[in-house]
Amino acid sequence: MLNDAEKILISEDELHNIVSRLGSQITSDYKGKNLLLVSVLKGAVVFMTDLMREIKIPCKIDFMATSSYVGAKSTGVVKIIKDLDEPIEGMDVLIVEDILDSGRTLSYITSILLKRNPASLKICTLLDKPSARVVDTVQPDYVGAEVEDQFVIGYGLDYNEKYRNLPCIAILKKEIYQNNGSKE
Ligand code: IMP
Ligand code: MG
């Protein structure tokens, strides 16, 4: 799988440090609150399972699934494929995302969740690609690392459902996705 990568961007060790830093911040910020972690399937699953174990206060978890990407190109259309199991009224909801790119997915998800009257709603994203932002109303509250506008894979992130099980984050070689749609 790593043959398809241009280079490793964030190693396993670096990911561990990033996730434990975020976990400690969340632990102190959410003491005494009704923390509900909402993860966006499937990309954020690896991050979610590591992050929740770095959070040392009680919390609940739930999952949502949306779809907006075909290959490496955003279609610009976001739809809900799986909704949350439980109501979120009165909960301190923290959305756990893999990557904030154009911002369309999180803008759509936050607008839907805000209508359900959570006590609070914040965003924790492992990666942030600020230069790719199209919807600038979405601001992440917790960011693991900023990345350039390149297509990254691994640690849950895929290209056409592949590479999610890479333990690090790597940049995908352009020739792999160029024939199936580019970022332009
Ligand atoms: P947005 O709606 O454009 O912000 O895109 C968010 C979703 O697109 C993420 O949750 C990812 O699933 C996917 N995505 C965006 N950029 C990348 C990337 O570089 N690699 C893999 N998936 C990506
Ligand atoms: Mg995703």
PDB file of C-alpha atoms and ligand atoms in Angstrom:
ATOM      1  CA  MET A   1       0.000   0.000   0.000  1.00  0.00           C
ATOM      2  CA  LEU A   2       2.835   2.390   0.856  1.00  0.00           C
ATOM      3  CA  ASN A   3       4.073   2.009  -2.747  1.00  0.00           C
ATOM      4  CA  ASP A   4       1.154   4.205  -3.783  1.00  0.00           C
ATOM      5  CA  ALA A   5       2.245   6.910  -1.327  1.00  0.00           C
ATOM      6  CA  GLU A   6       4.457   9.850  -2.283  1.00  0.00           C
ATOM      7  CA  LYS A   7       5.654  10.164   1.313  1.00  0.00           C
ATOM      8  CA  ILE A   8       4.624   9.623   4.912  1.00  0.00           C
ATOM      9  CA  LEU A   9       3.208  12.853   6.307  1.00  0.00           C
ATOM     10  CA  ILE A  10       2.431  11.855   9.915  1.00  0.00           C
ATOM     11  CA  SER A  11       4.021   8.769  11.464  1.00  0.00           C
ATOM     12  CA  GLU A  12       2.353   6.377  13.919  1.00  0.00           C
ATOM     13  CA  ASP A  13       4.310   7.927  16.814  1.00  0.00           C
ATOM     14  CA  GLU A  14       3.326  11.451  15.813  1.00  0.00           C
ATOM     15  CA  LEU A  15      -0.316  10.373  15.517  1.00  0.00           C
ATOM     16  CA  HIS A  16      -0.160   8.944  19.015  1.00  0.00           C
ATOM     17  CA  ASN A  17       1.193  12.238  20.402  1.00  0.00           C
ATOM     18  CA  ILE A  18      -1.433  14.270  18.550  1.00  0.00           C
ATOM     19  CA  VAL A  19      -4.305  12.079  19.756  1.00  0.00           C
ATOM     20  CA  SER A  20      -3.159  12.052  23.381  1.00  0.00           C
ATOM     21  CA  ARG A  21      -2.797  15.870  23.341  1.00  0.00           C
ATOM     22  CA  LEU A  22      -6.358  16.214  22.003  1.00  0.00           C
ATOM     23  CA  GLY A  23      -7.625  13.657  24.543  1.00  0.00           C
ATOM     24  CA  SER A  24      -6.152  15.590  27.494  1.00  0.00           C
ATOM     25  CA  GLN A  25      -7.594  18.889  26.238  1.00  0.00           C
ATOM     26  CA  ILE A  26     -11.045  17.355  25.822  1.00  0.00           C
ATOM     27  CA  THR A  27     -10.785  15.670  29.238  1.00  0.00           C
ATOM     28  CA  SER A  28     -10.201  18.979  30.994  1.00  0.00           C
ATOM     29  CA  ASP A  29     -12.658  21.003  28.865  1.00  0.00           C
ATOM     30  CA  TYR A  30     -15.566  18.569  29.361  1.00  0.00           C
ATOM     31  CA  LYS A  31     -15.277  17.783  33.100  1.00  0.00           C
ATOM     32  CA  GLY A  32     -18.791  17.651  34.604  1.00  0.00           C
ATOM     33  CA  LYS A  33     -20.483  17.784  31.181  1.00  0.00           C
ATOM     34  CA  ASN A  34     -22.630  15.278  29.269  1.00  0.00           C
ATOM     35  CA  LEU A  35     -20.072  14.451  26.619  1.00  0.00           C
ATOM     36  CA  LEU A  36     -21.290  12.677  23.491  1.00  0.00           C
ATOM     37  CA  LEU A  37     -18.723  11.906  20.806  1.00  0.00           C
ATOM     38  CA  VAL A  38     -20.295  11.790  17.357  1.00  0.00           C
ATOM     39  CA  SER A  39     -18.085  10.219  14.766  1.00  0.00           C
ATOM     40  CA  VAL A  40     -18.522  10.561  11.046  1.00  0.00           C
ATOM     41  CA  LEU A  41     -18.223   7.175   9.325  1.00  0.00           C
ATOM     42  CA  LYS A  42     -16.170   5.709   7.922  1.00  0.00           C
ATOM     43  CA  GLY A  43     -13.030   7.846   7.782  1.00  0.00           C
ATOM     44  CA  ALA A  44     -13.076   9.012  11.410  1.00  0.00           C
ATOM     45  CA  VAL A  45     -13.432   5.546  12.937  1.00  0.00           C
ATOM     46  CA  VAL A  46      -9.741   4.885  13.558  1.00  0.00           C
ATOM     47  CA  PHE A  47      -9.264   8.348  15.074  1.00  0.00           C
ATOM     48  CA  MET A  48     -12.426   7.949  17.188  1.00  0.00           C
ATOM     49  CA  THR A  49     -11.392   4.637  18.720  1.00  0.00           C
ATOM     50  CA  ASP A  50      -7.958   6.000  19.660  1.00  0.00           C
ATOM     51  CA  LEU A  51      -9.263   9.374  20.852  1.00  0.00           C
ATOM     52  CA  MET A  52     -11.974   7.947  23.127  1.00  0.00           C
ATOM     53  CA  ARG A  53      -9.346   5.950  25.009  1.00  0.00           C
ATOM     54  CA  GLU A  54      -7.374   9.157  25.655  1.00  0.00           C
ATOM     55  CA  ILE A  55     -10.464  10.816  27.193  1.00  0.00           C
ATOM     56  CA  LYS A  56     -10.470  10.134  30.925  1.00  0.00           C
ATOM     57  CA  ILE A  57     -14.027  11.244  31.795  1.00  0.00           C
ATOM     58  CA  PRO A  58     -17.335   9.415  31.117  1.00  0.00           C
ATOM     59  CA  CYS A  59     -18.629   9.835  27.571  1.00  0.00           C
ATOM     60  CA  LYS A  60     -21.068   8.263  25.145  1.00  0.00           C
ATOM     61  CA  ILE A  61     -20.456   7.589  21.474  1.00  0.00           C
ATOM     62  CA  ASP A  62     -22.688   7.589  18.403  1.00  0.00           C
ATOM     63  CA  PHE A  63     -22.147   7.427  14.655  1.00  0.00           C
ATOM     64  CA  MET A  64     -23.349   9.177  11.529  1.00  0.00           C
ATOM     65  CA  ALA A  65     -22.537   8.464   7.931  1.00  0.00           C
ATOM     66  CA  THR A  66     -22.553  10.946   5.066  1.00  0.00           C
ATOM     67  CA  SER A  67     -21.419  10.739   1.505  1.00  0.00           C
ATOM     68  CA  SER A  68     -19.934  13.470  -0.664  1.00  0.00           C
ATOM     69  CA  TYR A  69     -16.818  12.098  -2.322  1.00  0.00           C
ATOM     70  CA  VAL A  70     -16.353  10.003  -5.420  1.00  0.00           C
ATOM     71  CA  GLY A  71     -12.671   9.139  -5.743  1.00  0.00           C
ATOM     72  CA  ALA A  72     -10.566  12.216  -4.947  1.00  0.00           C
ATOM     73  CA  LYS A  73     -13.122  14.748  -6.184  1.00  0.00           C
ATOM     74  CA  SER A  74     -15.879  16.265  -4.072  1.00  0.00           C
ATOM     75  CA  THR A  75     -19.282  16.133  -5.722  1.00  0.00           C
ATOM     76  CA  GLY A  76     -20.392  19.020  -3.519  1.00  0.00           C
ATOM     77  CA  VAL A  77     -23.518  17.091  -2.545  1.00  0.00           C
ATOM     78  CA  VAL A  78     -23.719  15.820   1.031  1.00  0.00           C
ATOM     79  CA  LYS A  79     -26.330  13.322   2.108  1.00  0.00           C
ATOM     80  CA  ILE A  80     -26.996  11.404   5.323  1.00  0.00           C
ATOM     81  CA  ILE A  81     -26.675   7.661   4.874  1.00  0.00           C
ATOM     82  CA  LYS A  82     -26.921   6.796   8.595  1.00  0.00           C
ATOM     83  CA  ASP A  83     -28.363   9.040  11.303  1.00  0.00           C
ATOM     84  CA  LEU A  84     -27.628   8.996  15.067  1.00  0.00           C
ATOM     85  CA  ASP A  85     -29.313   6.315  17.202  1.00  0.00           C
ATOM     86  CA  GLU A  86     -30.336   8.620  20.078  1.00  0.00           C
ATOM     87  CA  PRO A  87     -31.648  12.179  20.554  1.00  0.00           C
ATOM     88  CA  ILE A  88     -28.915  14.688  21.474  1.00  0.00           C
ATOM     89  CA  GLU A  89     -31.003  17.236  23.358  1.00  0.00           C
ATOM     90  CA  GLY A  90     -29.086  18.475  26.429  1.00  0.00           C
ATOM     91  CA  MET A  91     -25.889  16.659  25.428  1.00  0.00           C
ATOM     92  CA  ASP A  92     -22.493  18.307  24.941  1.00  0.00           C
ATOM     93  CA  VAL A  93     -21.852  17.011  21.463  1.00  0.00           C
ATOM     94  CA  LEU A  94     -18.344  16.821  20.062  1.00  0.00           C
ATOM     95  CA  ILE A  95     -18.172  15.872  16.401  1.00  0.00           C
ATOM     96  CA  VAL A  96     -15.120  13.722  15.675  1.00  0.00           C
ATOM     97  CA  GLU A  97     -14.026  14.053  12.026  1.00  0.00           C
ATOM     98  CA  ASP A  98     -11.075  12.722  10.083  1.00  0.00           C
ATOM     99  CA  ILE A  99     -10.456  15.755   7.889  1.00  0.00           C
ATOM    100  CA  LEU A 100     -11.984  19.171   7.326  1.00  0.00           C
ATOM    101  CA  ASP A 101     -11.556  19.901   3.630  1.00  0.00           C
ATOM    102  CA  SER A 102     -14.100  22.052   1.736  1.00  0.00           C
ATOM    103  CA  GLY A 103     -16.185  22.238   4.934  1.00  0.00           C
ATOM    104  CA  ARG A 104     -19.367  21.084   3.180  1.00  0.00           C
ATOM    105  CA  THR A 105     -19.804  17.907   5.205  1.00  0.00           C
ATOM    106  CA  LEU A 106     -19.365  19.562   8.604  1.00  0.00           C
ATOM    107  CA  SER A 107     -21.456  22.580   7.656  1.00  0.00           C
ATOM    108  CA  TYR A 108     -24.318  20.237   6.731  1.00  0.00           C
ATOM    109  CA  ILE A 109     -23.912  18.037   9.826  1.00  0.00           C
ATOM    110  CA  THR A 110     -23.673  20.959  12.268  1.00  0.00           C
ATOM    111  CA  SER A 111     -26.771  22.631  10.810  1.00  0.00           C
ATOM    112  CA  ILE A 112     -28.762  19.408  11.247  1.00  0.00           C
ATOM    113  CA  LEU A 113     -27.489  18.716  14.784  1.00  0.00           C
ATOM    114  CA  LEU A 114     -28.033  22.294  16.011  1.00  0.00           C
ATOM    115  CA  LYS A 115     -31.760  21.930  15.259  1.00  0.00           C
ATOM    116  CA  ARG A 116     -31.886  19.073  17.786  1.00  0.00           C
ATOM    117  CA  ASN A 117     -31.007  21.363  20.743  1.00  0.00           C
ATOM    118  CA  PRO A 118     -27.731  19.979  22.070  1.00  0.00           C
ATOM    119  CA  ALA A 119     -26.349  21.777  25.171  1.00  0.00           C
ATOM    120  CA  SER A 120     -23.263  22.527  23.067  1.00  0.00           C
ATOM    121  CA  LEU A 121     -21.808  21.501  19.729  1.00  0.00           C
ATOM    122  CA  LYS A 122     -18.108  21.526  18.901  1.00  0.00           C
ATOM    123  CA  ILE A 123     -15.837  20.018  16.280  1.00  0.00           C
ATOM    124  CA  CYS A 124     -12.687  17.949  16.725  1.00  0.00           C
ATOM    125  CA  THR A 125     -10.914  17.150  13.474  1.00  0.00           C
ATOM    126  CA  LEU A 126      -7.728  15.138  13.177  1.00  0.00           C
ATOM    127  CA  LEU A 127      -6.651  17.026  10.051  1.00  0.00           C
ATOM    128  CA  ASP A 128      -7.502  20.470   8.749  1.00  0.00           C
ATOM    129  CA  LYS A 129      -6.905  21.575   5.147  1.00  0.00           C
ATOM    130  CA  PRO A 130      -7.624  25.325   5.481  1.00  0.00           C
ATOM    131  CA  SER A 131      -6.542  26.146   1.914  1.00  0.00           C
ATOM    132  CA  ALA A 132      -9.286  23.875   0.502  1.00  0.00           C
ATOM    133  CA  ARG A 133     -12.104  25.556   2.408  1.00  0.00           C
ATOM    134  CA  VAL A 134     -15.194  26.480   0.368  1.00  0.00           C
ATOM    135  CA  VAL A 135     -17.647  26.871   3.256  1.00  0.00           C
ATOM    136  CA  ASP A 136     -15.908  29.172   5.753  1.00  0.00           C
ATOM    137  CA  THR A 137     -18.659  29.220   8.373  1.00  0.00           C
ATOM    138  CA  VAL A 138     -17.248  26.008   9.864  1.00  0.00           C
ATOM    139  CA  GLN A 139     -14.502  26.486  12.448  1.00  0.00           C
ATOM    140  CA  PRO A 140     -12.897  23.470  14.116  1.00  0.00           C
ATOM    141  CA  ASP A 141     -12.500  23.746  17.930  1.00  0.00           C
ATOM    142  CA  TYR A 142      -9.827  21.037  18.166  1.00  0.00           C
ATOM    143  CA  VAL A 143      -7.342  20.329  15.354  1.00  0.00           C
ATOM    144  CA  GLY A 144      -4.777  17.523  15.335  1.00  0.00           C
ATOM    145  CA  ALA A 145      -2.654  18.888  12.483  1.00  0.00           C
ATOM    146  CA  GLU A 146      -2.946  21.207   9.495  1.00  0.00           C
ATOM    147  CA  VAL A 147      -2.165  19.756   6.078  1.00  0.00           C
ATOM    148  CA  GLU A 148      -1.566  21.250   2.627  1.00  0.00           C
ATOM    149  CA  ASP A 149      -4.125  20.829  -0.130  1.00  0.00           C
ATOM    150  CA  GLN A 150      -2.958  17.333  -1.094  1.00  0.00           C
ATOM    151  CA  PHE A 151      -4.878  14.058  -1.059  1.00  0.00           C
ATOM    152  CA  VAL A 152      -3.972  12.079   2.055  1.00  0.00           C
ATOM    153  CA  ILE A 153      -4.630   8.450   2.940  1.00  0.00           C
ATOM    154  CA  GLY A 154      -4.322   6.135   5.940  1.00  0.00           C
ATOM    155  CA  TYR A 155      -5.436   6.047   9.604  1.00  0.00           C
ATOM    156  CA  GLY A 156      -9.046   5.743   8.390  1.00  0.00           C
ATOM    157  CA  LEU A 157      -8.751   7.984   5.339  1.00  0.00           C
ATOM    158  CA  ASP A 158      -9.360   6.295   2.013  1.00  0.00           C
ATOM    159  CA  TYR A 159      -9.114   6.655  -1.711  1.00  0.00           C
ATOM    160  CA  ASN A 160     -11.967   4.643  -3.245  1.00  0.00           C
ATOM    161  CA  GLU A 161     -12.264   2.656   0.039  1.00  0.00           C
ATOM    162  CA  LYS A 162      -8.591   1.625  -0.034  1.00  0.00           C
ATOM    163  CA  TYR A 163      -5.698   2.453   2.374  1.00  0.00           C
ATOM    164  CA  ARG A 164      -7.874   2.993   5.498  1.00  0.00           C
ATOM    165  CA  ASN A 165      -5.809   0.423   7.403  1.00  0.00           C
ATOM    166  CA  LEU A 166      -2.458   2.165   6.914  1.00  0.00           C
ATOM    167  CA  PRO A 167      -1.269   2.993  10.453  1.00  0.00           C
ATOM    168  CA  CYS A 168       0.190   6.376   9.398  1.00  0.00           C
ATOM    169  CA  ILE A 169      -1.011   9.311   7.267  1.00  0.00           C
ATOM    170  CA  ALA A 170       0.578   9.497   3.819  1.00  0.00           C
ATOM    171  CA  ILE A 171       0.232  11.600   0.671  1.00  0.00           C
ATOM    172  CA  LEU A 172      -1.265   9.640  -2.214  1.00  0.00           C
ATOM    173  CA  LYS A 173       0.731   9.744  -5.462  1.00  0.00           C
ATOM    174  CA  LYS A 174      -0.981  12.024  -7.974  1.00  0.00           C
ATOM    175  CA  GLU A 175      -0.874   9.413 -10.756  1.00  0.00           C
ATOM    176  CA  ILE A 176      -3.072   7.099  -8.673  1.00  0.00           C
ATOM    177  CA  TYR A 177      -6.027   9.484  -8.651  1.00  0.00           C
ATOM    178  CA  GLN A 178      -5.351  11.723 -11.655  1.00  0.00           C
ATOM    179  CA  ASN A 179      -7.244   9.529 -14.129  1.00  0.00           C
ATOM    180  CA  ASN A 180     -10.292   9.285 -11.844  1.00  0.00           C
ATOM    181  CA  GLY A 181     -10.763  12.982 -11.089  1.00  0.00           C
ATOM    182  CA  SER A 182      -8.410  15.516  -9.575  1.00  0.00           C
ATOM    183  CA  LYS A 183      -8.764  18.048  -6.777  1.00  0.00           C
ATOM    184  CA  GLU A 184      -9.181  20.880  -9.354  1.00  0.00           C
TER     185      GLU A 184
HETATM  186  P1  IMP B   1     -15.460  18.228   3.026  1.00  0.00           P
HETATM  187  O1  IMP B   1     -16.936  18.073   3.044  1.00  0.00           O
HETATM  188  O2  IMP B   1     -14.962  18.674   1.679  1.00  0.00           O
HETATM  189  O3  IMP B   1     -14.898  19.063   4.148  1.00  0.00           O
HETATM  190  O4  IMP B   1     -14.841  16.771   3.106  1.00  0.00           O
HETATM  191  C1  IMP B   1     -14.877  16.012   4.224  1.00  0.00           C
HETATM  192  C2  IMP B   1     -14.709  14.549   3.889  1.00  0.00           C
HETATM  193  O5  IMP B   1     -14.072  14.332   2.628  1.00  0.00           O
HETATM  194  C3  IMP B   1     -13.805  13.906   4.901  1.00  0.00           C
HETATM  195  O6  IMP B   1     -14.553  13.437   5.987  1.00  0.00           O
HETATM  196  C4  IMP B   1     -13.157  12.793   4.089  1.00  0.00           C
HETATM  197  O7  IMP B   1     -13.941  11.636   4.162  1.00  0.00           O
HETATM  198  C5  IMP B   1     -13.123  13.301   2.677  1.00  0.00           C
HETATM  199  N1  IMP B   1     -11.804  13.869   2.335  1.00  0.00           N
HETATM  200  C6  IMP B   1     -11.474  15.160   2.164  1.00  0.00           C
HETATM  201  N2  IMP B   1     -10.170  15.312   1.879  1.00  0.00           N
HETATM  202  C7  IMP B   1      -9.646  14.059   1.888  1.00  0.00           C
HETATM  203  C8  IMP B   1      -8.311  13.547   1.673  1.00  0.00           C
HETATM  204  O8  IMP B   1      -7.309  14.244   1.430  1.00  0.00           O
HETATM  205  N3  IMP B   1      -8.183  12.184   1.763  1.00  0.00           N
HETATM  206  C9  IMP B   1      -9.226  11.351   2.022  1.00  0.00           C
HETATM  207  N4  IMP B   1     -10.479  11.800   2.247  1.00  0.00           N
HETATM  208  C10 IMP B   1     -10.688  13.140   2.166  1.00  0.00           C
HETATM  209 MG    MG B   2     -15.229  11.295   6.357  1.00  0.00          MG
END
